[in-house]
Amino acid sequence: MSTQTARPAKALTPPDIIARKGGDPLVCLTAYTTPVAKLVDGHCDLILVGDSVGMVVHGLDNTLGVTMEMMILHGQAVRRGLRHALMVVDLPFGAYEAGPDQAFANAVRLVKETGCDAIKIEGGVHMAETIRFLTERSIPVVAHIGLTPQSIRRFGGYKVQGRGDAADHVLADAVAVSEAGAFAVVVESVPESLGTRITEAIAVPTIGIGASATCDGQILVVDDMLGMFTDFTPKFVKRYGELAGHAQEAIARYAEEVRTRTFPGPDHVYGEGPAKAGKT
Ligand code: KIV
């Protein structure tokens, strides 16, 4: 099946993103649905259909259960809402780690079935060969290093990566994935000083999440920054809205009005007059 919505001619491309290295910061957010894609498109350079969709939309405990089918469905929805931003879709856990051939087959599915502009994979030095394989075959890749959520079992949880002696390993990951051809590198949950070192060390833009303001761009999970959750919020999330609170208020008012029969009121019911299509 091919993508259902054509990519707009004026949308940003991977070379446009690379050209922003050291320039105006790249504004990036996740999106998983068409309405949210429409909301964020005009403000953002890059939209990620992240595998965080599993936790944010489907209520999973982590991203390990996310499937290719979930990524394709949400990728197609987001494609329909974007006109400007570059669209990146995550390869989910289990869809690329076996080797370059598996990664290529699944990346091609994402490109063909969602119309995405690029894919993202997690991993550093050990993923460099796969990144080279994909980019040499015209699949643009965003790499993701530092705290890579698909590796939480190995890390023992959501822990800051690259403190102390471990900094050089994360730096080596950044260098390896950028030299392998990644056109941008997401750097998640590392000490601020390491975020800066990585940004200075590699030739392509870094996109920070819990990294540093010196990164070439920033990304957040859209539901996190909108305040859609009332429970745990990671330290790196700034809540720019409190949508969960507003939604709860609205739902409580609706429930009250239904119970007291004040909704529907006169404006929300139909009269006996002649039918006008869609109106009465
Ligand atoms: O899946 C995701 O949303 C991500 C971002 C947090 C970078 O990978």
mmCIF file of C-alpha atoms and ligand atoms in Angstrom:
data_model
loop_
_atom_site.group_PDB
_atom_site.id
_atom_site.type_symbol
_atom_site.label_atom_id
_atom_site.label_comp_id
_atom_site.label_asym_id
_atom_site.label_seq_id
_atom_site.Cartn_x
_atom_site.Cartn_y
_atom_site.Cartn_z
ATOM 1 C CA MET A 1 0.000 0.000 0.000
ATOM 2 C CA SER A 2 1.352 3.444 -0.810
ATOM 3 C CA THR A 3 0.974 6.661 1.164
ATOM 4 C CA GLN A 4 -2.452 8.264 0.952
ATOM 5 C CA THR A 5 -1.375 11.896 1.077
ATOM 6 C CA ALA A 6 1.215 13.447 -1.230
ATOM 7 C CA ARG A 7 4.190 15.162 0.344
ATOM 8 C CA PRO A 8 3.828 18.941 -0.199
ATOM 9 C CA ALA A 9 6.453 20.364 -2.562
ATOM 10 C CA LYS A 10 7.575 23.105 -0.129
ATOM 11 C CA ALA A 11 8.108 20.898 2.886
ATOM 12 C CA LEU A 12 11.519 20.803 4.564
ATOM 13 C CA THR A 13 14.014 18.155 3.480
ATOM 14 C CA PRO A 14 16.973 16.460 5.220
ATOM 15 C CA PRO A 15 19.448 18.869 3.514
ATOM 16 C CA ASP A 16 17.398 21.807 4.909
ATOM 17 C CA ILE A 17 17.777 20.294 8.367
ATOM 18 C CA ILE A 18 21.540 19.749 7.957
ATOM 19 C CA ALA A 19 21.905 23.372 6.813
ATOM 20 C CA ARG A 20 20.622 24.500 10.232
ATOM 21 C CA LYS A 21 23.744 23.154 11.996
ATOM 22 C CA GLY A 22 24.952 25.962 14.241
ATOM 23 C CA GLY A 23 22.131 28.235 13.010
ATOM 24 C CA ASP A 24 18.587 28.949 14.172
ATOM 25 C CA PRO A 25 17.524 26.173 16.565
ATOM 26 C CA LEU A 26 15.399 23.410 15.087
ATOM 27 C CA VAL A 27 11.958 23.231 16.669
ATOM 28 C CA CYS A 28 10.789 19.625 16.921
ATOM 29 C CA LEU A 29 7.823 17.865 18.540
ATOM 30 C CA THR A 30 6.182 14.483 18.350
ATOM 31 C CA ALA A 31 2.731 13.965 16.833
ATOM 32 C CA TYR A 32 0.614 10.856 16.469
ATOM 33 C CA THR A 33 -2.670 12.070 14.952
ATOM 34 C CA THR A 34 -3.863 14.284 12.095
ATOM 35 C CA PRO A 35 -5.391 17.064 14.253
ATOM 36 C CA VAL A 36 -2.250 17.429 16.366
ATOM 37 C CA ALA A 37 -0.060 17.321 13.243
ATOM 38 C CA LYS A 38 -2.104 20.245 11.878
ATOM 39 C CA LEU A 39 -1.633 22.172 15.149
ATOM 40 C CA VAL A 40 2.142 21.751 15.340
ATOM 41 C CA ASP A 41 3.055 21.922 11.640
ATOM 42 C CA GLY A 42 3.233 25.708 11.316
ATOM 43 C CA HIS A 43 5.480 26.031 14.358
ATOM 44 C CA CYS A 44 7.904 23.168 13.831
ATOM 45 C CA ASP A 45 10.734 22.150 11.521
ATOM 46 C CA LEU A 46 10.616 18.442 12.278
ATOM 47 C CA ILE A 47 7.793 16.223 13.509
ATOM 48 C CA LEU A 48 8.568 12.817 14.930
ATOM 49 C CA VAL A 49 6.010 10.047 14.938
ATOM 50 C CA GLY A 50 7.798 8.551 17.912
ATOM 51 C CA ASP A 51 7.375 5.074 19.296
ATOM 52 C CA SER A 52 6.413 6.962 22.457
ATOM 53 C CA VAL A 53 2.975 6.609 20.810
ATOM 54 C CA GLY A 54 2.799 3.258 22.575
ATOM 55 C CA MET A 55 2.902 4.907 25.990
ATOM 56 C CA VAL A 56 1.188 8.194 25.169
ATOM 57 C CA VAL A 57 -1.723 6.921 23.080
ATOM 58 C CA HIS A 58 -1.965 3.188 23.742
ATOM 59 C CA GLY A 59 -1.242 3.113 27.482
ATOM 60 C CA LEU A 60 1.769 0.775 27.297
ATOM 61 C CA ASP A 61 4.292 0.835 30.167
ATOM 62 C CA ASN A 62 7.232 1.339 27.787
ATOM 63 C CA THR A 63 7.987 1.402 24.050
ATOM 64 C CA LEU A 64 9.011 -2.252 23.734
ATOM 65 C CA GLY A 65 5.547 -3.460 22.692
ATOM 66 C CA VAL A 66 5.165 -0.993 19.831
ATOM 67 C CA THR A 67 4.696 -2.654 16.421
ATOM 68 C CA MET A 68 5.341 -1.695 12.799
ATOM 69 C CA GLU A 69 1.570 -1.638 12.271
ATOM 70 C CA MET A 70 1.143 0.975 15.025
ATOM 71 C CA MET A 71 3.904 3.131 13.534
ATOM 72 C CA ILE A 72 2.392 2.861 10.047
ATOM 73 C CA LEU A 73 -1.132 3.736 11.183
ATOM 74 C CA HIS A 74 0.005 6.780 13.152
ATOM 75 C CA GLY A 75 2.491 7.765 10.437
ATOM 76 C CA GLN A 76 -0.305 7.831 7.864
ATOM 77 C CA ALA A 77 -2.451 9.960 10.177
ATOM 78 C CA VAL A 78 0.341 12.485 10.768
ATOM 79 C CA ARG A 79 1.225 12.655 7.059
ATOM 80 C CA ARG A 80 -2.299 13.915 6.356
ATOM 81 C CA GLY A 81 -1.774 16.824 8.737
ATOM 82 C CA LEU A 82 1.665 18.111 7.670
ATOM 83 C CA ARG A 83 2.389 20.707 4.994
ATOM 84 C CA HIS A 84 5.707 22.190 6.107
ATOM 85 C CA ALA A 85 7.631 20.171 8.672
ATOM 86 C CA LEU A 86 9.878 17.235 7.878
ATOM 87 C CA MET A 87 8.289 13.987 9.025
ATOM 88 C CA VAL A 88 10.329 11.293 10.768
ATOM 89 C CA VAL A 89 8.910 7.925 11.876
ATOM 90 C CA ASP A 90 10.526 5.655 14.480
ATOM 91 C CA LEU A 91 11.450 2.096 13.643
ATOM 92 C CA PRO A 92 10.062 0.237 16.664
ATOM 93 C CA PHE A 93 11.929 -2.224 18.900
ATOM 94 C CA GLY A 94 12.608 -5.482 17.042
ATOM 95 C CA ALA A 95 12.236 -3.976 13.568
ATOM 96 C CA TYR A 96 15.906 -3.223 12.828
ATOM 97 C CA GLU A 97 18.320 -4.708 15.386
ATOM 98 C CA ALA A 98 18.792 -8.024 13.532
ATOM 99 C CA GLY A 99 20.873 -6.263 10.903
ATOM 100 C CA PRO A 100 20.922 -3.928 7.902
ATOM 101 C CA ASP A 101 18.664 -6.129 5.736
ATOM 102 C CA GLN A 102 15.901 -6.222 8.347
ATOM 103 C CA ALA A 103 16.282 -2.477 8.943
ATOM 104 C CA PHE A 104 16.120 -1.765 5.209
ATOM 105 C CA ALA A 105 12.994 -3.882 4.668
ATOM 106 C CA ASN A 106 11.132 -2.203 7.531
ATOM 107 C CA ALA A 107 12.385 1.296 6.705
ATOM 108 C CA VAL A 108 11.134 0.864 3.129
ATOM 109 C CA ARG A 109 7.729 -0.143 4.520
ATOM 110 C CA LEU A 110 7.620 3.046 6.612
ATOM 111 C CA VAL A 111 8.620 5.210 3.650
ATOM 112 C CA LYS A 112 6.170 3.578 1.217
ATOM 113 C CA GLU A 113 3.217 3.188 3.559
ATOM 114 C CA THR A 114 3.408 6.451 5.514
ATOM 115 C CA GLY A 115 5.133 8.830 3.100
ATOM 116 C CA CYS A 116 7.611 9.808 5.816
ATOM 117 C CA ASP A 117 10.744 11.759 4.901
ATOM 118 C CA ALA A 118 13.096 9.861 7.194
ATOM 119 C CA ILE A 119 13.218 7.152 9.816
ATOM 120 C CA LYS A 120 14.777 7.187 13.293
ATOM 121 C CA ILE A 121 16.624 4.358 14.981
ATOM 122 C CA GLU A 122 18.106 4.104 18.442
ATOM 123 C CA GLY A 123 21.729 3.166 19.050
ATOM 124 C CA GLY A 124 25.295 4.379 18.617
ATOM 125 C CA VAL A 125 28.465 2.643 17.503
ATOM 126 C CA HIS A 126 26.709 -0.723 17.098
ATOM 127 C CA MET A 127 24.111 0.807 14.754
ATOM 128 C CA ALA A 128 26.606 2.653 12.527
ATOM 129 C CA GLU A 129 26.772 -0.141 9.951
ATOM 130 C CA THR A 130 22.976 -0.209 9.658
ATOM 131 C CA ILE A 131 22.789 3.576 9.354
ATOM 132 C CA ARG A 132 25.385 3.512 6.573
ATOM 133 C CA PHE A 133 23.478 0.732 4.785
ATOM 134 C CA LEU A 134 20.221 2.703 4.894
ATOM 135 C CA THR A 135 21.630 6.098 3.944
ATOM 136 C CA GLU A 136 23.604 4.620 1.020
ATOM 137 C CA ARG A 137 20.255 3.276 -0.207
ATOM 138 C CA SER A 138 18.563 6.687 0.003
ATOM 139 C CA ILE A 139 16.748 6.273 3.289
ATOM 140 C CA PRO A 140 17.480 9.356 5.394
ATOM 141 C CA VAL A 141 18.162 8.437 9.011
ATOM 142 C CA VAL A 142 17.906 10.321 12.291
ATOM 143 C CA ALA A 143 19.935 8.581 15.000
ATOM 144 C CA HIS A 144 19.005 8.538 18.705
ATOM 145 C CA ILE A 145 21.709 8.195 21.372
ATOM 146 C CA GLY A 146 22.136 8.692 25.123
ATOM 147 C CA LEU A 147 19.087 7.333 26.958
ATOM 148 C CA THR A 148 17.527 5.179 24.250
ATOM 149 C CA PRO A 149 14.176 4.025 25.680
ATOM 150 C CA GLN A 150 14.169 0.752 23.715
ATOM 151 C CA SER A 151 17.210 -0.249 25.839
ATOM 152 C CA ILE A 152 15.698 0.379 29.280
ATOM 153 C CA ARG A 153 16.102 -3.266 30.224
ATOM 154 C CA ARG A 154 19.872 -2.990 29.661
ATOM 155 C CA PHE A 155 20.105 0.409 31.401
ATOM 156 C CA GLY A 156 18.003 -0.765 34.341
ATOM 157 C CA GLY A 157 15.419 1.985 33.807
ATOM 158 C CA TYR A 158 15.177 5.539 32.516
ATOM 159 C CA LYS A 159 18.602 6.686 33.695
ATOM 160 C CA VAL A 160 20.749 9.611 32.606
ATOM 161 C CA GLN A 161 23.509 8.305 30.334
ATOM 162 C CA GLY A 162 27.079 9.540 29.901
ATOM 163 C CA ARG A 163 27.963 10.678 33.426
ATOM 164 C CA GLY A 164 31.658 10.541 34.370
ATOM 165 C CA ASP A 165 33.718 8.057 32.390
ATOM 166 C CA ALA A 166 30.694 7.024 30.338
ATOM 167 C CA ALA A 167 30.731 10.421 28.584
ATOM 168 C CA ASP A 168 33.357 9.271 26.088
ATOM 169 C CA HIS A 169 31.214 6.294 25.080
ATOM 170 C CA VAL A 170 28.212 8.489 24.311
ATOM 171 C CA LEU A 171 30.462 10.904 22.435
ATOM 172 C CA ALA A 172 31.825 7.985 20.403
ATOM 173 C CA ASP A 173 28.230 6.961 19.626
ATOM 174 C CA ALA A 174 27.489 10.464 18.317
ATOM 175 C CA VAL A 175 30.574 10.520 16.127
ATOM 176 C CA ALA A 176 29.899 6.996 14.784
ATOM 177 C CA VAL A 177 26.270 7.621 13.793
ATOM 178 C CA SER A 178 26.986 11.007 12.230
ATOM 179 C CA GLU A 179 29.938 9.659 10.253
ATOM 180 C CA ALA A 180 27.762 6.743 9.137
ATOM 181 C CA GLY A 181 25.389 9.218 7.488
ATOM 182 C CA ALA A 182 22.687 10.180 9.999
ATOM 183 C CA PHE A 183 21.515 13.678 9.052
ATOM 184 C CA ALA A 184 20.542 14.559 12.642
ATOM 185 C CA VAL A 185 21.120 13.013 16.047
ATOM 186 C CA VAL A 186 18.621 13.009 18.928
ATOM 187 C CA VAL A 187 20.554 13.213 22.202
ATOM 188 C CA GLU A 188 18.435 12.146 25.172
ATOM 189 C CA SER A 189 19.068 12.512 28.905
ATOM 190 C CA VAL A 190 22.774 13.250 29.135
ATOM 191 C CA PRO A 191 24.599 15.793 31.330
ATOM 192 C CA GLU A 192 24.356 19.287 29.896
ATOM 193 C CA SER A 193 28.124 19.542 29.370
ATOM 194 C CA LEU A 194 28.081 16.348 27.291
ATOM 195 C CA GLY A 195 25.222 17.704 25.173
ATOM 196 C CA THR A 196 27.465 20.649 24.342
ATOM 197 C CA ARG A 197 30.531 18.483 23.640
ATOM 198 C CA ILE A 198 28.537 16.284 21.255
ATOM 199 C CA THR A 199 27.074 19.304 19.471
ATOM 200 C CA GLU A 200 30.542 20.743 18.978
ATOM 201 C CA ALA A 201 31.995 17.402 17.869
ATOM 202 C CA ILE A 202 29.664 16.376 15.056
ATOM 203 C CA ALA A 203 28.881 17.960 11.707
ATOM 204 C CA VAL A 204 25.113 17.373 11.704
ATOM 205 C CA PRO A 205 22.483 18.939 13.975
ATOM 206 C CA THR A 206 21.916 17.578 17.460
ATOM 207 C CA ILE A 207 18.343 17.567 18.718
ATOM 208 C CA GLY A 208 18.271 17.613 22.496
ATOM 209 C CA ILE A 209 15.744 16.122 24.897
ATOM 210 C CA GLY A 210 17.094 16.440 28.398
ATOM 211 C CA ALA A 211 20.462 17.436 26.931
ATOM 212 C CA SER A 212 21.438 21.109 26.537
ATOM 213 C CA ALA A 213 20.166 24.433 25.200
ATOM 214 C CA THR A 214 23.349 24.488 23.106
ATOM 215 C CA CYS A 215 22.017 21.622 20.956
ATOM 216 C CA ASP A 216 21.080 22.591 17.400
ATOM 217 C CA GLY A 217 17.435 21.875 18.192
ATOM 218 C CA GLN A 218 15.055 20.611 20.860
ATOM 219 C CA ILE A 219 12.338 17.979 20.884
ATOM 220 C CA LEU A 220 9.624 17.114 23.388
ATOM 221 C CA VAL A 221 6.721 14.699 23.408
ATOM 222 C CA VAL A 222 3.787 16.925 22.510
ATOM 223 C CA ASP A 223 1.432 15.483 25.135
ATOM 224 C CA ASP A 224 4.082 16.083 27.824
ATOM 225 C CA MET A 225 4.606 19.753 26.993
ATOM 226 C CA LEU A 226 0.857 20.349 26.683
ATOM 227 C CA GLY A 227 0.339 18.961 30.188
ATOM 228 C CA MET A 228 -1.890 16.091 29.094
ATOM 229 C CA PHE A 229 -0.754 13.914 31.976
ATOM 230 C CA THR A 230 -1.400 14.374 35.661
ATOM 231 C CA ASP A 231 1.078 11.717 36.819
ATOM 232 C CA PHE A 232 4.864 11.474 36.352
ATOM 233 C CA THR A 233 6.646 14.133 34.268
ATOM 234 C CA PRO A 234 10.388 13.716 33.507
ATOM 235 C CA LYS A 235 12.729 16.516 34.676
ATOM 236 C CA PHE A 236 13.429 17.604 31.090
ATOM 237 C CA VAL A 237 9.781 18.321 30.334
ATOM 238 C CA LYS A 238 8.554 21.867 30.646
ATOM 239 C CA ARG A 239 4.772 22.023 30.759
ATOM 240 C CA TYR A 240 3.676 24.855 28.463
ATOM 241 C CA GLY A 241 0.015 24.038 29.032
ATOM 242 C CA GLU A 242 -2.238 22.230 31.487
ATOM 243 C CA LEU A 243 -4.592 20.562 29.039
ATOM 244 C CA ALA A 244 -5.404 17.631 31.304
ATOM 245 C CA GLY A 245 -6.802 20.077 33.880
ATOM 246 C CA HIS A 246 -8.857 21.952 31.271
ATOM 247 C CA ALA A 247 -10.171 18.685 29.847
ATOM 248 C CA GLN A 248 -11.169 17.414 33.282
ATOM 249 C CA GLU A 249 -13.022 20.648 34.023
ATOM 250 C CA ALA A 250 -14.891 20.480 30.705
ATOM 251 C CA ILE A 251 -15.799 16.816 31.169
ATOM 252 C CA ALA A 252 -17.006 17.449 34.726
ATOM 253 C CA ARG A 253 -19.223 20.337 33.513
ATOM 254 C CA TYR A 254 -20.659 18.136 30.735
ATOM 255 C CA ALA A 255 -21.379 15.321 33.206
ATOM 256 C CA GLU A 256 -23.092 17.746 35.572
ATOM 257 C CA GLU A 257 -25.243 19.247 32.787
ATOM 258 C CA VAL A 258 -26.311 15.829 31.519
ATOM 259 C CA ARG A 259 -27.266 14.765 35.041
ATOM 260 C CA THR A 260 -29.254 17.954 35.661
ATOM 261 C CA ARG A 261 -30.831 17.867 32.147
ATOM 262 C CA THR A 262 -29.447 21.324 31.304
ATOM 263 C CA PHE A 263 -27.652 19.806 28.315
ATOM 264 C CA PRO A 264 -28.820 19.695 25.569
ATOM 265 C CA GLY A 265 -30.276 23.212 25.831
ATOM 266 C CA PRO A 266 -32.433 25.061 23.242
ATOM 267 C CA ASP A 267 -29.379 25.755 21.008
ATOM 268 C CA HIS A 268 -28.498 22.102 20.713
ATOM 269 C CA VAL A 269 -31.847 20.559 19.737
ATOM 270 C CA TYR A 270 -33.788 20.567 16.436
ATOM 271 C CA GLY A 271 -37.114 22.288 15.767
ATOM 272 C CA GLU A 272 -40.027 21.042 13.637
ATOM 273 C CA GLY A 273 -39.348 23.378 10.616
ATOM 274 C CA PRO A 274 -38.426 22.213 7.074
ATOM 275 C CA ALA A 275 -35.134 20.311 7.039
ATOM 276 C CA LYS A 276 -32.031 22.200 5.802
ATOM 277 C CA ALA A 277 -29.127 19.905 5.063
ATOM 278 C CA GLY A 278 -26.718 19.772 8.007
ATOM 279 C CA LYS A 279 -28.487 22.519 9.968
ATOM 280 C CA THR A 280 -31.876 21.519 11.308
HETATM 281 O O1 KIV B 1 9.571 8.225 20.712
HETATM 282 C C1 KIV B 1 9.799 9.415 20.941
HETATM 283 O O2 KIV B 1 8.894 10.220 21.171
HETATM 284 C C2 KIV B 1 11.183 9.861 20.934
HETATM 285 C C3 KIV B 1 11.465 11.244 21.426
HETATM 286 C C4 KIV B 1 11.258 11.309 22.873
HETATM 287 C C5 KIV B 1 12.791 11.721 20.998
HETATM 288 O O3 KIV B 1 12.046 9.119 20.572
#
